[in-house]
Every structure is written in C-alpha cells, then in structure tokens.
XYZ file of C-alpha atoms in Angstrom:
374
model
C 36.088 -2.642 -125.602
C 32.725 -3.081 -127.347
C 33.506 -6.781 -127.737
C 34.201 -7.072 -124.006
C 30.947 -5.311 -123.127
C 29.077 -7.583 -125.530
C 30.588 -10.599 -123.781
C 29.469 -9.207 -120.424
C 25.896 -8.647 -121.664
C 25.814 -12.261 -122.846
C 26.433 -13.356 -119.274
C 23.716 -11.362 -117.546
C 20.668 -12.795 -115.856
C 17.515 -13.359 -117.870
C 19.064 -15.684 -120.440
C 17.184 -18.895 -121.188
C 18.930 -21.934 -119.727
C 18.236 -25.051 -121.780
C 18.099 -28.331 -119.900
C 20.733 -30.946 -120.525
C 22.749 -33.690 -118.954
C 25.472 -32.848 -116.478
C 28.931 -33.331 -118.008
C 30.783 -36.406 -116.797
C 33.196 -35.462 -114.056
C 36.270 -37.320 -112.879
C 36.554 -37.349 -109.070
C 39.819 -36.302 -107.422
C 42.548 -38.921 -107.221
C 42.289 -41.103 -104.119
C 46.010 -40.792 -103.548
C 46.617 -38.062 -101.012
C 46.718 -37.298 -97.333
C 43.828 -36.853 -94.885
C 43.508 -33.425 -93.307
C 43.570 -35.117 -89.906
C 46.974 -36.636 -90.743
C 48.682 -33.358 -91.615
C 51.519 -32.262 -89.315
C 50.621 -30.268 -86.221
C 52.018 -27.103 -87.783
C 49.294 -27.428 -90.443
C 46.436 -28.008 -88.006
C 44.860 -24.549 -88.254
C 45.029 -24.239 -92.074
C 43.470 -27.712 -92.272
C 40.715 -26.645 -89.868
C 40.034 -23.528 -91.961
C 39.728 -25.594 -95.151
C 37.431 -28.070 -93.425
C 35.157 -25.400 -91.972
C 34.851 -23.525 -95.281
C 34.524 -26.397 -97.752
C 33.158 -29.550 -96.096
C 29.606 -30.557 -97.113
C 27.180 -29.527 -94.394
C 24.038 -31.401 -95.367
C 22.978 -34.417 -97.450
C 19.417 -34.536 -98.754
C 18.524 -37.905 -100.352
C 15.212 -36.463 -101.594
C 16.994 -33.667 -103.472
C 18.338 -34.295 -106.972
C 21.387 -32.233 -105.982
C 21.831 -33.439 -102.444
C 25.293 -32.279 -101.422
C 25.019 -28.906 -99.690
C 28.047 -26.973 -98.542
C 28.370 -23.655 -96.734
C 28.227 -21.834 -100.082
C 25.911 -22.167 -103.111
C 26.716 -23.875 -106.401
C 24.335 -24.180 -109.393
C 23.183 -27.792 -109.703
C 25.701 -28.664 -106.980
C 28.262 -28.767 -109.796
C 31.019 -27.275 -107.581
C 32.606 -25.084 -110.204
C 35.595 -23.937 -108.112
C 38.560 -26.087 -107.062
C 40.772 -25.077 -104.148
C 44.407 -26.141 -104.399
C 47.170 -25.778 -101.819
C 50.300 -24.508 -103.565
C 53.886 -24.679 -102.284
C 56.369 -23.863 -105.014
C 55.893 -26.512 -107.703
C 53.967 -28.830 -105.396
C 50.176 -28.840 -105.450
C 47.446 -30.560 -103.417
C 43.810 -30.429 -104.517
C 41.392 -30.027 -101.602
C 38.894 -32.902 -101.625
C 36.231 -31.691 -99.164
C 34.012 -34.755 -99.552
C 36.785 -37.142 -98.470
C 38.245 -34.580 -96.036
C 41.720 -34.805 -97.560
C 44.277 -33.215 -99.855
C 44.530 -35.174 -103.119
C 47.286 -35.627 -105.661
C 50.297 -36.166 -103.395
C 50.940 -38.397 -100.415
C 53.554 -36.133 -98.823
C 52.381 -33.323 -96.578
C 52.815 -29.590 -97.245
C 55.685 -28.044 -95.342
C 53.428 -25.483 -93.664
C 56.082 -23.187 -92.254
C 53.380 -21.239 -90.399
C 54.044 -17.934 -92.168
C 51.454 -18.261 -94.949
C 49.505 -20.828 -96.952
C 48.681 -20.113 -100.595
C 45.418 -21.398 -102.025
C 44.686 -21.261 -105.737
C 41.032 -21.065 -106.741
C 40.456 -22.376 -110.270
C 37.119 -21.956 -112.047
C 35.417 -24.638 -114.164
C 32.354 -23.367 -116.055
C 32.554 -26.479 -118.258
C 31.085 -28.507 -115.373
C 27.656 -27.045 -116.129
C 25.481 -28.379 -118.973
C 26.058 -26.779 -122.366
C 22.592 -25.214 -122.170
C 23.917 -22.657 -119.676
C 26.009 -21.146 -122.497
C 27.673 -17.842 -121.521
C 25.772 -17.740 -118.229
C 28.018 -20.552 -116.945
C 30.981 -18.189 -116.762
C 29.265 -15.590 -114.590
C 27.864 -18.271 -112.275
C 31.350 -19.699 -111.893
C 32.879 -16.382 -110.860
C 30.013 -15.780 -108.442
C 30.712 -19.156 -106.851
C 34.400 -18.242 -106.609
C 33.435 -15.139 -104.653
C 31.373 -17.241 -102.277
C 34.289 -19.635 -101.752
C 36.766 -16.806 -101.098
C 34.376 -15.264 -98.572
C 33.763 -18.626 -96.882
C 37.520 -19.010 -96.470
C 37.733 -15.483 -95.024
C 34.949 -16.207 -92.525
C 36.542 -19.500 -91.505
C 40.009 -17.992 -91.187
C 38.696 -15.234 -88.943
C 36.959 -17.809 -86.750
C 40.380 -19.378 -86.098
C 42.198 -16.075 -85.614
C 43.749 -16.063 -89.109
C 43.196 -13.925 -92.206
C 42.406 -15.037 -95.759
C 43.342 -12.410 -98.348
C 41.899 -12.766 -101.844
C 43.705 -11.451 -104.923
C 42.838 -11.480 -108.627
C 45.903 -10.854 -110.787
C 46.141 -9.511 -114.338
C 45.852 -13.053 -115.737
C 42.550 -13.615 -113.899
C 44.194 -16.059 -111.499
C 42.427 -15.985 -108.149
C 44.382 -16.804 -105.002
C 43.624 -16.702 -101.292
C 46.502 -16.423 -98.837
C 46.021 -17.699 -95.288
C 48.098 -15.969 -92.621
C 48.186 -16.206 -88.833
C 46.460 -13.254 -87.219
C 46.613 -11.548 -83.868
C 43.071 -12.382 -82.806
C 41.788 -15.404 -80.948
C 39.181 -17.362 -82.877
C 35.677 -17.571 -81.450
C 33.951 -20.863 -80.674
C 30.572 -19.233 -81.362
C 31.667 -18.164 -84.832
C 32.949 -21.644 -85.645
C 29.706 -23.189 -84.465
C 27.663 -20.798 -86.586
C 29.777 -21.359 -89.693
C 29.476 -25.127 -89.272
C 25.667 -24.981 -89.273
C 23.974 -27.394 -91.640
C 22.906 -25.618 -94.837
C 20.423 -26.235 -97.627
C 20.177 -24.634 -101.054
C 17.339 -26.923 -102.102
C 14.025 -25.451 -103.159
C 10.884 -25.652 -101.024
C 9.029 -27.240 -99.436
C 11.975 -29.243 -98.051
C 14.728 -26.726 -98.615
C 14.382 -22.955 -98.931
C 10.844 -21.961 -98.038
C 9.280 -18.671 -97.062
C 8.108 -18.395 -93.459
C 5.094 -16.180 -92.728
C 6.448 -15.219 -89.310
C 8.311 -12.049 -88.382
C 12.061 -11.920 -88.002
C 13.544 -10.610 -84.739
C 14.168 -6.930 -84.176
C 17.587 -5.858 -85.422
C 17.782 -8.492 -88.179
C 18.491 -6.024 -90.999
C 21.109 -4.220 -88.911
C 22.806 -7.549 -88.211
C 22.912 -8.370 -91.922
C 24.280 -4.916 -92.734
C 27.065 -5.344 -90.200
C 27.969 -8.707 -91.738
C 28.152 -7.096 -95.175
C 30.170 -4.013 -94.305
C 32.324 -5.286 -91.451
C 33.581 -8.280 -93.338
C 36.688 -10.295 -92.373
C 40.031 -8.847 -93.407
C 41.006 -9.913 -96.910
C 37.514 -10.727 -98.160
C 36.682 -9.587 -101.713
C 33.490 -8.173 -100.219
C 35.524 -5.052 -99.425
C 36.379 -4.438 -103.088
C 34.767 -1.218 -104.402
C 32.150 -0.560 -107.064
C 28.931 -1.992 -105.607
C 25.674 -0.384 -104.510
C 23.467 -2.002 -101.866
C 19.746 -1.832 -101.200
C 17.477 -4.112 -99.195
C 13.765 -4.734 -99.321
C 12.499 -5.655 -95.853
C 9.212 -7.262 -94.873
C 7.867 -8.479 -91.541
C 10.826 -7.602 -89.309
C 9.948 -6.654 -85.746
C 10.474 -2.959 -85.031
C 11.180 -2.098 -88.696
C 8.831 -0.615 -91.276
C 8.444 -2.589 -94.514
C 10.002 -1.072 -97.605
C 13.227 -0.367 -99.488
C 16.303 0.646 -97.490
C 19.664 2.047 -98.472
C 22.638 0.370 -96.825
C 25.600 2.706 -96.619
C 28.490 1.445 -94.550
C 26.128 -0.626 -92.426
C 23.632 2.198 -91.756
C 20.052 1.521 -92.889
C 17.662 4.220 -94.110
C 14.117 3.810 -95.442
C 13.748 5.391 -98.891
C 10.587 3.768 -100.310
C 7.831 2.494 -98.041
C 5.880 1.114 -101.020
C 8.571 -1.322 -102.230
C 7.724 -4.990 -101.689
C 9.338 -8.396 -102.170
C 7.126 -8.927 -105.235
C 9.605 -6.834 -107.232
C 12.482 -9.021 -106.030
C 10.547 -12.138 -107.084
C 10.575 -10.862 -110.658
C 14.390 -10.976 -110.715
C 14.331 -14.764 -110.337
C 13.881 -17.239 -113.139
C 12.353 -19.751 -110.725
C 8.554 -19.417 -110.563
C 6.996 -18.606 -107.230
C 5.650 -22.145 -106.728
C 9.271 -23.348 -106.817
C 10.909 -20.575 -104.805
C 8.662 -18.164 -102.959
C 10.963 -15.144 -102.926
C 8.028 -12.751 -102.548
C 7.128 -14.449 -99.277
C 10.586 -13.989 -97.770
C 11.577 -11.304 -95.322
C 14.676 -9.713 -96.852
C 15.814 -9.157 -100.424
C 19.359 -7.807 -100.575
C 19.911 -6.211 -103.977
C 23.421 -5.493 -105.257
C 24.035 -3.374 -108.352
C 26.998 -1.798 -110.112
C 27.856 0.456 -113.028
C 29.158 -2.420 -115.123
C 29.852 -0.465 -118.351
C 31.958 2.093 -116.472
C 33.915 -0.638 -114.697
C 34.576 -2.543 -117.935
C 35.663 0.577 -119.810
C 38.128 1.378 -117.044
C 39.442 -2.088 -116.179
C 38.298 -4.513 -118.862
C 36.919 -7.994 -118.208
C 38.865 -8.379 -114.968
C 37.009 -5.385 -113.517
C 33.710 -7.131 -114.223
C 34.966 -10.308 -112.583
C 36.039 -8.350 -109.535
C 32.487 -7.000 -109.239
C 31.116 -10.540 -109.411
C 33.565 -11.771 -106.781
C 32.729 -8.874 -104.472
C 28.965 -9.226 -104.900
C 29.055 -12.961 -104.195
C 31.297 -12.433 -101.164
C 28.749 -9.991 -99.749
C 26.071 -12.608 -100.290
C 28.148 -15.213 -98.469
C 28.709 -12.985 -95.441
C 25.054 -11.938 -95.309
C 23.842 -15.524 -95.594
C 26.361 -16.751 -93.048
C 25.171 -14.182 -90.545
C 21.774 -15.911 -90.447
C 23.152 -19.449 -90.113
C 22.222 -21.259 -86.939
C 23.862 -24.455 -85.636
C 21.658 -27.492 -85.124
C 21.390 -28.439 -81.430
C 23.876 -31.181 -80.601
C 26.212 -30.407 -83.510
C 29.577 -28.742 -82.990
C 31.918 -27.115 -85.457
C 33.704 -29.497 -87.755
C 33.016 -32.106 -90.443
C 29.869 -34.282 -90.510
C 31.501 -36.670 -88.061
C 31.149 -33.948 -85.423
C 27.367 -34.394 -85.443
C 25.571 -37.433 -84.029
C 25.740 -40.322 -86.482
C 21.982 -40.587 -86.763
C 21.724 -37.107 -88.307
C 23.764 -38.201 -91.323
C 21.653 -41.193 -92.331
C 18.566 -40.756 -94.458
C 16.899 -37.955 -92.501
C 13.289 -36.964 -92.276
C 12.389 -33.846 -94.299
C 13.465 -30.833 -92.235
C 11.041 -28.330 -90.848
C 10.770 -25.044 -92.655
C 13.529 -22.691 -91.573
C 12.457 -19.879 -89.301
C 14.672 -17.432 -91.169
C 14.229 -16.631 -94.823
C 16.205 -14.201 -96.895
C 17.502 -13.910 -100.414
C 20.365 -12.064 -102.009
C 20.409 -10.713 -105.534
C 23.505 -9.395 -107.300
C 22.835 -7.150 -110.256
C 25.252 -7.512 -113.142
C 24.715 -5.449 -116.287
C 21.317 -4.576 -117.697
C 19.421 -7.248 -115.793
C 20.080 -8.622 -112.318
C 22.031 -11.821 -111.922
C 20.824 -13.621 -108.843
C 22.698 -15.686 -106.324
C 20.456 -17.245 -103.688
C 22.218 -17.638 -100.383
C 20.951 -19.697 -97.481
C-alpha cells in the first residue's frame, strides 16, 4: 500500500514538467466508414459521438490549434474511443468524422452500444514523467462526461464503468426522454483551451446573477451514468464579481451554495496553477471551482483504482461545469464544423475575449492537480 501511495504522490500537481518534443504519433487508418454512412439504426449513436468528440475550433495562431469540447494537455488527445461489438472494433476518428479500422458497419441493434476508452500517457513528452498518467485519467473523465452530456441531449444515457482491470467503458443506451435542441446547440459551441490573449482570458466584467447556482446545478444534477456522480469528492468555489452574490469562498453541497469565507479571493486559486499570471490570468477570473478528496483514505480502501475513480469523477465535474457556460456562436447549429458557415472555418481573425471566465481545479493528493475547463 505504501508503494501505491508513493506512486500517487508522484503524480500530484506541482511537479516540474521538462520541455521536450512531442512523440511521433501514427494517425488512425484511413480505411473505415464515415459516420454519415452508418445505417439508420446507428444514426443516434453516431450523432452522440460526433457531438462529444468532433473538434470545435481551429486556431492557426495557436501551437496546439485543434480544440474539442474537452481539454487535453498539448492537444495530445490521450484517450481513444473505440466502438466494440464482440470481437469487432472501430476506432472513432473525430477529425475525419468516421469510424476507422473496418469498412463494415456496426450492427447497432438499438439496445446498447459499448464504447471502450483507452488511455495513452505515452503521447505526452517524456518530461511529463509520472504526471502524464494523472493527466490522462483526468482527460478520460472529461471524455466520459462529454459523452454523457451528448447522450442526454439526444435522449440517451451514457453509463461509465471502471472495472477491476482499470478498463474504462461507456455504454450508450436509448432513454425515455426527448433530446433538447437547446442542449445540442450549447454542447456544439466552439471552444478554446488556448491561453490569452486569444484564448482563455479574464474579463473584468461581472457575470450574470445566478451564475454560481447554474454551475452548481450542472455539477450535482449531472446526466445519468456520468462518473461525476461517483462519491469521494469535496467541492468549494471562490466567486468574484457575480451580480447579486457576495465575493468569497462558498461550499457547494448538493447544488446549494453557502458563503463560508468572505475574505477568500481568486489570488489563492492562481497559486494552484503552474502557468504564470501573464500567461493565464486565473486571479482575474470570476469563478474558481476547487475539488478535493481524501486520497490516502481512498487508496488504502480501494487501491490505485480508487484514486483513478476520483480523477475520473473530478474531471467529469469539470466538464459539466465548463459545458454549462458554453454558448453557441450565432449562425452555427449543433453538429460537426460543416454545420457552421464555411467562412468561419478558414483562417479566422483572433476572437474577442470571452465574456465568461471560469476555471476548475481538481485537488489530488497533497497538492492540487488542475484541469482548466473552458
């Protein structure tokens, strides 16, 4: 058990990341089948995959210019999503909007669709060392939550499960609810995880009244099947410049907010980030959502898998909270980039600073591990 705890401490935030070249990566095989060409019985699962995984924004001025609905360090995309039917497997290729590896289509009986999420920490430079593993599991939590959000928007459910062999699966099932066009439009909003001034930037303005309550509802009334519902996490939020709400530290219990420290500021949240303030002005943002857990107790009770479940849950919360603040660009509907006017997907002008700014921190171990969410 001491060895497991030592491994966990090696993965916590605060470790020095040494620069290095990105490992060479082989793209998915071109052989496959386009999502649009799947049989009609597979139309909704295909739409869920597209909404959750398709790149939402391309930024030619950004060294990591492919932005999806969930964050990935260095846009390395550390999690693969594979459709599994018995011994047959199709790797989701969100950039080409297709399933790769086989030219025949999944049967798609309509009862359930099994997705296997595989993690690839080796896609990060060697300088990330043990931190690569924790970042990979955080990304997996974001992906699972994105699938849950997208499934709910189409009236389905996406249930995540981590088995004893640390294999993470998400099962899509038809639900009894009718999907909402508004939810699909919001989830399809163009995203950016780039740093300011052209990506994430603090806005000096005030956020609308009820913003923190909206974020709390997104966190604690998550879609069915999301790992965000897994136990073991504690939630606090530092709020600043929200109309009708006093600045300070709030507890967030089941979606109910309560002020506990009026002197707390976003400066303390800034200190949890390795990025300096001139690169990412966390202290100037409006909301810092801080997630913590009793990691030693969880590891002693459930081993390394218990720690990974905490990471998955914390990241899923971050995905739901970030998604709640997404706003669709006027003229763009839900769907892949082709759904937006062609001109918006050529070399664009630098975007205006976003009106909304928030950041989400997940605490893992003795020092907080952070996962910015746009």
